[in-house]
mmCIF file with all atom_site columns, C-alpha atoms and ligand atoms in Angstrom:
data_model
loop_
_atom_site.group_PDB
_atom_site.id
_atom_site.type_symbol
_atom_site.label_atom_id
_atom_site.label_alt_id
_atom_site.label_comp_id
_atom_site.label_asym_id
_atom_site.label_entity_id
_atom_site.label_seq_id
_atom_site.pdbx_PDB_ins_code
_atom_site.Cartn_x
_atom_site.Cartn_y
_atom_site.Cartn_z
_atom_site.occupancy
_atom_site.B_iso_or_equiv
_atom_site.pdbx_formal_charge
_atom_site.auth_seq_id
_atom_site.auth_comp_id
_atom_site.auth_asym_id
_atom_site.auth_atom_id
_atom_site.pdbx_PDB_model_num
ATOM   1   C  CA  . MET A 1 1   ? -15.289 14.143 13.720 1.00 0.00 ? 10  MET A CA  1
ATOM   2   C  CA  . ALA A 1 2   ? -16.352 10.841 15.265 1.00 0.00 ? 11  ALA A CA  1
ATOM   3   C  CA  . GLU A 1 3   ? -15.233 8.920  12.181 1.00 0.00 ? 12  GLU A CA  1
ATOM   4   C  CA  . CYS A 1 4   ? -11.651 10.234 12.429 1.00 0.00 ? 13  CYS A CA  1
ATOM   5   C  CA  . ILE A 1 5   ? -9.363  7.620  13.994 1.00 0.00 ? 14  ILE A CA  1
ATOM   6   C  CA  . PHE A 1 6   ? -7.033  10.235 15.524 1.00 0.00 ? 15  PHE A CA  1
ATOM   7   C  CA  . CYS A 1 7   ? -9.975  12.194 16.998 1.00 0.00 ? 16  CYS A CA  1
ATOM   8   C  CA  . GLN A 1 8   ? -11.043 8.898  18.571 1.00 0.00 ? 17  GLN A CA  1
ATOM   9   C  CA  . ILE A 1 9   ? -7.536  8.493  20.013 1.00 0.00 ? 18  ILE A CA  1
ATOM   10  C  CA  . VAL A 1 10  ? -7.745  12.054 21.406 1.00 0.00 ? 19  VAL A CA  1
ATOM   11  C  CA  . GLU A 1 11  ? -11.111 11.182 22.999 1.00 0.00 ? 20  GLU A CA  1
ATOM   12  C  CA  . GLY A 1 12  ? -9.723  7.946  24.432 1.00 0.00 ? 21  GLY A CA  1
ATOM   13  C  CA  . ALA A 1 13  ? -12.167 5.818  22.432 1.00 0.00 ? 22  ALA A CA  1
ATOM   14  C  CA  . ILE A 1 14  ? -9.281  3.985  20.731 1.00 0.00 ? 23  ILE A CA  1
ATOM   15  C  CA  . PRO A 1 15  ? -6.485  2.840  23.036 1.00 0.00 ? 24  PRO A CA  1
ATOM   16  C  CA  . THR A 1 16  ? -2.944  3.881  22.225 1.00 0.00 ? 25  THR A CA  1
ATOM   17  C  CA  . LYS A 1 17  ? 0.441   4.158  23.915 1.00 0.00 ? 26  LYS A CA  1
ATOM   18  C  CA  . LYS A 1 18  ? 0.190   7.848  24.779 1.00 0.00 ? 27  LYS A CA  1
ATOM   19  C  CA  . ILE A 1 19  ? 3.527   9.343  25.757 1.00 0.00 ? 28  ILE A CA  1
ATOM   20  C  CA  . TYR A 1 20  ? 2.697   13.052 25.987 1.00 0.00 ? 29  TYR A CA  1
ATOM   21  C  CA  . GLU A 1 21  ? -0.399  15.180 26.499 1.00 0.00 ? 30  GLU A CA  1
ATOM   22  C  CA  . ASP A 1 22  ? -1.163  18.848 27.110 1.00 0.00 ? 31  ASP A CA  1
ATOM   23  C  CA  . GLU A 1 23  ? -4.196  21.057 26.373 1.00 0.00 ? 32  GLU A CA  1
ATOM   24  C  CA  . GLN A 1 24  ? -3.476  21.172 22.649 1.00 0.00 ? 33  GLN A CA  1
ATOM   25  C  CA  . VAL A 1 25  ? -1.339  18.201 21.675 1.00 0.00 ? 34  VAL A CA  1
ATOM   26  C  CA  . ILE A 1 26  ? -0.893  14.474 22.227 1.00 0.00 ? 35  ILE A CA  1
ATOM   27  C  CA  . ALA A 1 27  ? 1.918   12.133 21.184 1.00 0.00 ? 36  ALA A CA  1
ATOM   28  C  CA  . PHE A 1 28  ? 1.836   8.353  20.945 1.00 0.00 ? 37  PHE A CA  1
ATOM   29  C  CA  . ASP A 1 29  ? 3.805   5.494  19.435 1.00 0.00 ? 38  ASP A CA  1
ATOM   30  C  CA  . ASP A 1 30  ? 2.947   4.625  15.840 1.00 0.00 ? 39  ASP A CA  1
ATOM   31  C  CA  . ILE A 1 31  ? 1.136   1.288  15.601 1.00 0.00 ? 40  ILE A CA  1
ATOM   32  C  CA  . ASN A 1 32  ? 3.294   0.249  12.619 1.00 0.00 ? 41  ASN A CA  1
ATOM   33  C  CA  . PRO A 1 33  ? 6.758   1.672  13.367 1.00 0.00 ? 42  PRO A CA  1
ATOM   34  C  CA  . GLN A 1 34  ? 9.051   2.438  10.437 1.00 0.00 ? 43  GLN A CA  1
ATOM   35  C  CA  . ALA A 1 35  ? 12.115  2.953  12.658 1.00 0.00 ? 44  ALA A CA  1
ATOM   36  C  CA  . ARG A 1 36  ? 13.229  1.931  16.153 1.00 0.00 ? 45  ARG A CA  1
ATOM   37  C  CA  . VAL A 1 37  ? 11.535  5.101  17.387 1.00 0.00 ? 46  VAL A CA  1
ATOM   38  C  CA  . HIS A 1 38  ? 8.378   6.194  15.542 1.00 0.00 ? 47  HIS A CA  1
ATOM   39  C  CA  . ILE A 1 39  ? 6.178   8.666  17.379 1.00 0.00 ? 48  ILE A CA  1
ATOM   40  C  CA  . LEU A 1 40  ? 3.151   10.575 16.099 1.00 0.00 ? 49  LEU A CA  1
ATOM   41  C  CA  . VAL A 1 41  ? 2.551   14.107 17.402 1.00 0.00 ? 50  VAL A CA  1
ATOM   42  C  CA  . ILE A 1 42  ? -0.953  15.416 16.696 1.00 0.00 ? 51  ILE A CA  1
ATOM   43  C  CA  . PRO A 1 43  ? -3.166  18.384 17.576 1.00 0.00 ? 52  PRO A CA  1
ATOM   44  C  CA  . LYS A 1 44  ? -6.295  17.612 19.597 1.00 0.00 ? 53  LYS A CA  1
ATOM   45  C  CA  . LEU A 1 45  ? -8.081  19.910 17.161 1.00 0.00 ? 54  LEU A CA  1
ATOM   46  C  CA  . HIS A 1 46  ? -9.210  18.139 13.994 1.00 0.00 ? 55  HIS A CA  1
ATOM   47  C  CA  . VAL A 1 47  ? -7.135  19.621 11.173 1.00 0.00 ? 56  VAL A CA  1
ATOM   48  C  CA  . VAL A 1 48  ? -6.862  17.532 7.992  1.00 0.00 ? 57  VAL A CA  1
ATOM   49  C  CA  . SER A 1 49  ? -3.264  18.351 7.087  1.00 0.00 ? 58  SER A CA  1
ATOM   50  C  CA  . LEU A 1 50  ? -0.829  21.240 6.819  1.00 0.00 ? 59  LEU A CA  1
ATOM   51  C  CA  . ASP A 1 51  ? -2.842  22.294 3.793  1.00 0.00 ? 60  ASP A CA  1
ATOM   52  C  CA  . ASP A 1 52  ? -5.810  22.874 6.119  1.00 0.00 ? 61  ASP A CA  1
ATOM   53  C  CA  . THR A 1 53  ? -3.969  25.482 8.234  1.00 0.00 ? 62  THR A CA  1
ATOM   54  C  CA  . GLU A 1 54  ? -3.738  29.273 8.167  1.00 0.00 ? 63  GLU A CA  1
ATOM   55  C  CA  . ASP A 1 55  ? -2.352  32.095 10.305 1.00 0.00 ? 64  ASP A CA  1
ATOM   56  C  CA  . THR A 1 56  ? -4.643  31.243 13.217 1.00 0.00 ? 65  THR A CA  1
ATOM   57  C  CA  . HIS A 1 57  ? -2.910  27.854 13.526 1.00 0.00 ? 66  HIS A CA  1
ATOM   58  C  CA  . ALA A 1 58  ? 0.615   29.278 13.760 1.00 0.00 ? 67  ALA A CA  1
ATOM   59  C  CA  . ALA A 1 59  ? 0.989   28.865 17.529 1.00 0.00 ? 68  ALA A CA  1
ATOM   60  C  CA  . LEU A 1 60  ? -0.421  25.337 17.399 1.00 0.00 ? 69  LEU A CA  1
ATOM   61  C  CA  . LEU A 1 61  ? 1.990   24.368 14.608 1.00 0.00 ? 70  LEU A CA  1
ATOM   62  C  CA  . GLY A 1 62  ? 4.873   25.786 16.621 1.00 0.00 ? 71  GLY A CA  1
ATOM   63  C  CA  . LYS A 1 63  ? 3.742   23.765 19.624 1.00 0.00 ? 72  LYS A CA  1
ATOM   64  C  CA  . LEU A 1 64  ? 3.638   20.572 17.559 1.00 0.00 ? 73  LEU A CA  1
ATOM   65  C  CA  . MET A 1 65  ? 7.240   21.103 16.455 1.00 0.00 ? 74  MET A CA  1
ATOM   66  C  CA  . VAL A 1 66  ? 8.420   21.836 19.991 1.00 0.00 ? 75  VAL A CA  1
ATOM   67  C  CA  . VAL A 1 67  ? 6.759   18.634 21.220 1.00 0.00 ? 76  VAL A CA  1
ATOM   68  C  CA  . CYS A 1 68  ? 8.490   16.682 18.417 1.00 0.00 ? 77  CYS A CA  1
ATOM   69  C  CA  . ALA A 1 69  ? 11.868  17.909 19.662 1.00 0.00 ? 78  ALA A CA  1
ATOM   70  C  CA  . LYS A 1 70  ? 10.939  17.132 23.257 1.00 0.00 ? 79  LYS A CA  1
ATOM   71  C  CA  . MET A 1 71  ? 9.880   13.571 22.342 1.00 0.00 ? 80  MET A CA  1
ATOM   72  C  CA  . ALA A 1 72  ? 13.088  13.059 20.348 1.00 0.00 ? 81  ALA A CA  1
ATOM   73  C  CA  . ARG A 1 73  ? 15.224  14.233 23.280 1.00 0.00 ? 82  ARG A CA  1
ATOM   74  C  CA  . GLU A 1 74  ? 13.327  11.982 25.683 1.00 0.00 ? 83  GLU A CA  1
ATOM   75  C  CA  . ARG A 1 75  ? 13.973  8.966  23.420 1.00 0.00 ? 84  ARG A CA  1
ATOM   76  C  CA  . GLY A 1 76  ? 17.681  9.822  23.179 1.00 0.00 ? 85  GLY A CA  1
ATOM   77  C  CA  . LEU A 1 77  ? 17.652  10.832 19.509 1.00 0.00 ? 86  LEU A CA  1
ATOM   78  C  CA  . ALA A 1 78  ? 19.062  14.347 19.777 1.00 0.00 ? 87  ALA A CA  1
ATOM   79  C  CA  . GLU A 1 79  ? 22.706  13.385 19.397 1.00 0.00 ? 88  GLU A CA  1
ATOM   80  C  CA  . SER A 1 80  ? 22.360  10.790 16.615 1.00 0.00 ? 89  SER A CA  1
ATOM   81  C  CA  . GLY A 1 81  ? 19.737  12.789 14.715 1.00 0.00 ? 90  GLY A CA  1
ATOM   82  C  CA  . TYR A 1 82  ? 16.210  12.057 13.647 1.00 0.00 ? 91  TYR A CA  1
ATOM   83  C  CA  . ARG A 1 83  ? 13.594  12.999 11.087 1.00 0.00 ? 92  ARG A CA  1
ATOM   84  C  CA  . VAL A 1 84  ? 10.300  14.887 11.436 1.00 0.00 ? 93  VAL A CA  1
ATOM   85  C  CA  . VAL A 1 85  ? 7.874   14.305 8.569  1.00 0.00 ? 94  VAL A CA  1
ATOM   86  C  CA  . THR A 1 86  ? 4.323   15.258 7.754  1.00 0.00 ? 95  THR A CA  1
ATOM   87  C  CA  . ASN A 1 87  ? 2.598   13.759 4.731  1.00 0.00 ? 96  ASN A CA  1
ATOM   88  C  CA  . ILE A 1 88  ? 0.106   15.993 2.959  1.00 0.00 ? 97  ILE A CA  1
ATOM   89  C  CA  . GLY A 1 89  ? -2.384  14.424 0.601  1.00 0.00 ? 98  GLY A CA  1
ATOM   90  C  CA  . ARG A 1 90  ? -2.456  11.530 -1.812 1.00 0.00 ? 99  ARG A CA  1
ATOM   91  C  CA  . GLU A 1 91  ? 0.904   11.716 -3.553 1.00 0.00 ? 100 GLU A CA  1
ATOM   92  C  CA  . ALA A 1 92  ? 2.703   12.154 -0.234 1.00 0.00 ? 101 ALA A CA  1
ATOM   93  C  CA  . GLY A 1 93  ? 1.040   8.985  1.049  1.00 0.00 ? 102 GLY A CA  1
ATOM   94  C  CA  . GLN A 1 94  ? -1.138  10.533 3.762  1.00 0.00 ? 103 GLN A CA  1
ATOM   95  C  CA  . THR A 1 95  ? -3.441  7.775  5.021  1.00 0.00 ? 104 THR A CA  1
ATOM   96  C  CA  . VAL A 1 96  ? -4.948  9.387  8.143  1.00 0.00 ? 105 VAL A CA  1
ATOM   97  C  CA  . LEU A 1 97  ? -6.706  12.666 7.386  1.00 0.00 ? 106 LEU A CA  1
ATOM   98  C  CA  . HIS A 1 98  ? -5.888  14.343 10.727 1.00 0.00 ? 107 HIS A CA  1
ATOM   99  C  CA  . LEU A 1 99  ? -2.670  16.389 10.834 1.00 0.00 ? 108 LEU A CA  1
ATOM   100 C  CA  . HIS A 1 100 ? 0.219   14.433 12.368 1.00 0.00 ? 109 HIS A CA  1
ATOM   101 C  CA  . LEU A 1 101 ? 3.982   14.778 12.555 1.00 0.00 ? 110 LEU A CA  1
ATOM   102 C  CA  . HIS A 1 102 ? 6.044   11.606 12.416 1.00 0.00 ? 111 HIS A CA  1
ATOM   103 C  CA  . VAL A 1 103 ? 9.160   11.614 14.621 1.00 0.00 ? 112 VAL A CA  1
ATOM   104 C  CA  . LEU A 1 104 ? 11.447  8.891  13.294 1.00 0.00 ? 113 LEU A CA  1
ATOM   105 C  CA  . GLY A 1 105 ? 14.791  7.877  14.703 1.00 0.00 ? 114 GLY A CA  1
ATOM   106 C  CA  . GLY A 1 106 ? 17.096  5.108  15.771 1.00 0.00 ? 115 GLY A CA  1
ATOM   107 C  CA  . ARG A 1 107 ? 18.326  4.254  12.276 1.00 0.00 ? 116 ARG A CA  1
ATOM   108 C  CA  . SER A 1 108 ? 19.886  5.987  9.265  1.00 0.00 ? 117 SER A CA  1
ATOM   109 C  CA  . PHE A 1 109 ? 17.661  7.581  6.649  1.00 0.00 ? 118 PHE A CA  1
ATOM   110 C  CA  . THR A 1 110 ? 18.297  8.223  2.997  1.00 0.00 ? 119 THR A CA  1
ATOM   111 C  CA  . TRP A 1 111 ? 17.731  11.404 1.013  1.00 0.00 ? 120 TRP A CA  1
ATOM   112 C  CA  . PRO A 1 112 ? 15.780  11.968 -1.141 1.00 0.00 ? 121 PRO A CA  1
ATOM   113 C  CA  . PRO A 1 113 ? 12.986  10.071 0.613  1.00 0.00 ? 122 PRO A CA  1
ATOM   114 C  CA  . GLY A 1 114 ? 11.079  7.454  -1.349 1.00 0.00 ? 123 GLY A CA  1
HETATM 115 P  P1  . AMP B 2 .   ? 0.336   8.848  7.206  1.00 0.00 ? 224 AMP B P1  1
HETATM 116 O  O1  . AMP B 2 .   ? 0.533   7.722  6.226  1.00 0.00 ? 224 AMP B O1  1
HETATM 117 O  O2  . AMP B 2 .   ? 1.355   9.918  7.133  1.00 0.00 ? 224 AMP B O2  1
HETATM 118 O  O3  . AMP B 2 .   ? -1.087  9.384  7.146  1.00 0.00 ? 224 AMP B O3  1
HETATM 119 O  O4  . AMP B 2 .   ? 0.540   8.197  8.638  1.00 0.00 ? 224 AMP B O4  1
HETATM 120 C  C1  . AMP B 2 .   ? -0.469  7.607  9.376  1.00 0.00 ? 224 AMP B C1  1
HETATM 121 C  C2  . AMP B 2 .   ? 0.204   6.817  10.472 1.00 0.00 ? 224 AMP B C2  1
HETATM 122 O  O5  . AMP B 2 .   ? -0.752  6.496  11.465 1.00 0.00 ? 224 AMP B O5  1
HETATM 123 C  C3  . AMP B 2 .   ? 0.806   5.501  9.980  1.00 0.00 ? 224 AMP B C3  1
HETATM 124 O  O6  . AMP B 2 .   ? 2.203   5.493  10.262 1.00 0.00 ? 224 AMP B O6  1
HETATM 125 C  C4  . AMP B 2 .   ? 0.053   4.444  10.800 1.00 0.00 ? 224 AMP B C4  1
HETATM 126 O  O7  . AMP B 2 .   ? 0.848   3.351  11.160 1.00 0.00 ? 224 AMP B O7  1
HETATM 127 C  C5  . AMP B 2 .   ? -0.427  5.250  11.996 1.00 0.00 ? 224 AMP B C5  1
HETATM 128 N  N1  . AMP B 2 .   ? -1.591  4.745  12.678 1.00 0.00 ? 224 AMP B N1  1
HETATM 129 C  C6  . AMP B 2 .   ? -2.776  4.415  12.120 1.00 0.00 ? 224 AMP B C6  1
HETATM 130 N  N2  . AMP B 2 .   ? -3.637  4.006  13.070 1.00 0.00 ? 224 AMP B N2  1
HETATM 131 C  C7  . AMP B 2 .   ? -2.989  4.086  14.258 1.00 0.00 ? 224 AMP B C7  1
HETATM 132 C  C8  . AMP B 2 .   ? -3.338  3.793  15.611 1.00 0.00 ? 224 AMP B C8  1
HETATM 133 N  N3  . AMP B 2 .   ? -4.535  3.336  15.943 1.00 0.00 ? 224 AMP B N3  1
HETATM 134 N  N4  . AMP B 2 .   ? -2.408  3.992  16.566 1.00 0.00 ? 224 AMP B N4  1
HETATM 135 C  C9  . AMP B 2 .   ? -1.177  4.444  16.253 1.00 0.00 ? 224 AMP B C9  1
HETATM 136 N  N5  . AMP B 2 .   ? -0.794  4.751  14.989 1.00 0.00 ? 224 AMP B N5  1
HETATM 137 C  C10 . AMP B 2 .   ? -1.676  4.565  14.014 1.00 0.00 ? 224 AMP B C10 1
HETATM 138 ZN ZN1 . ZN  B 3 .   ? -9.526  14.056 13.567 1.00 0.00 ? 225 ZN  B ZN1 1
#
């Protein structure tokens, strides 16, 4: 998946502000933050979106969520609250076709989302 920008980040070919890494997952600051804190949590495995997952990905998906919470705690968001979002496909506005969870915090959010 050499053409995938997030695979290139995983491989270190594109520099990024990496803030977490384990065998399965990395997290880094979004290049175009939409809140004071805007972190992306991604699997090292190339998966297009949540729609590209099945039972075999259950542990990985759980790990991604746990890392989101860990990142939010480390950035001091746990008390004020924060949002975890994943965009799936065109109408949701997904622009990078490698599964990623946005962790957004440090401001108030509205509901429903735009
Ligand atoms: P989405 O629109 O849900 O697919 O989100 C893709 C996110 O990736 C956007 O918030 C972008 O700002 C972010 N992004 C794209 N390229 C990079 C990069 N090189 N480093 C960090 N974040 C990026
Ligand atoms: Zn990829």
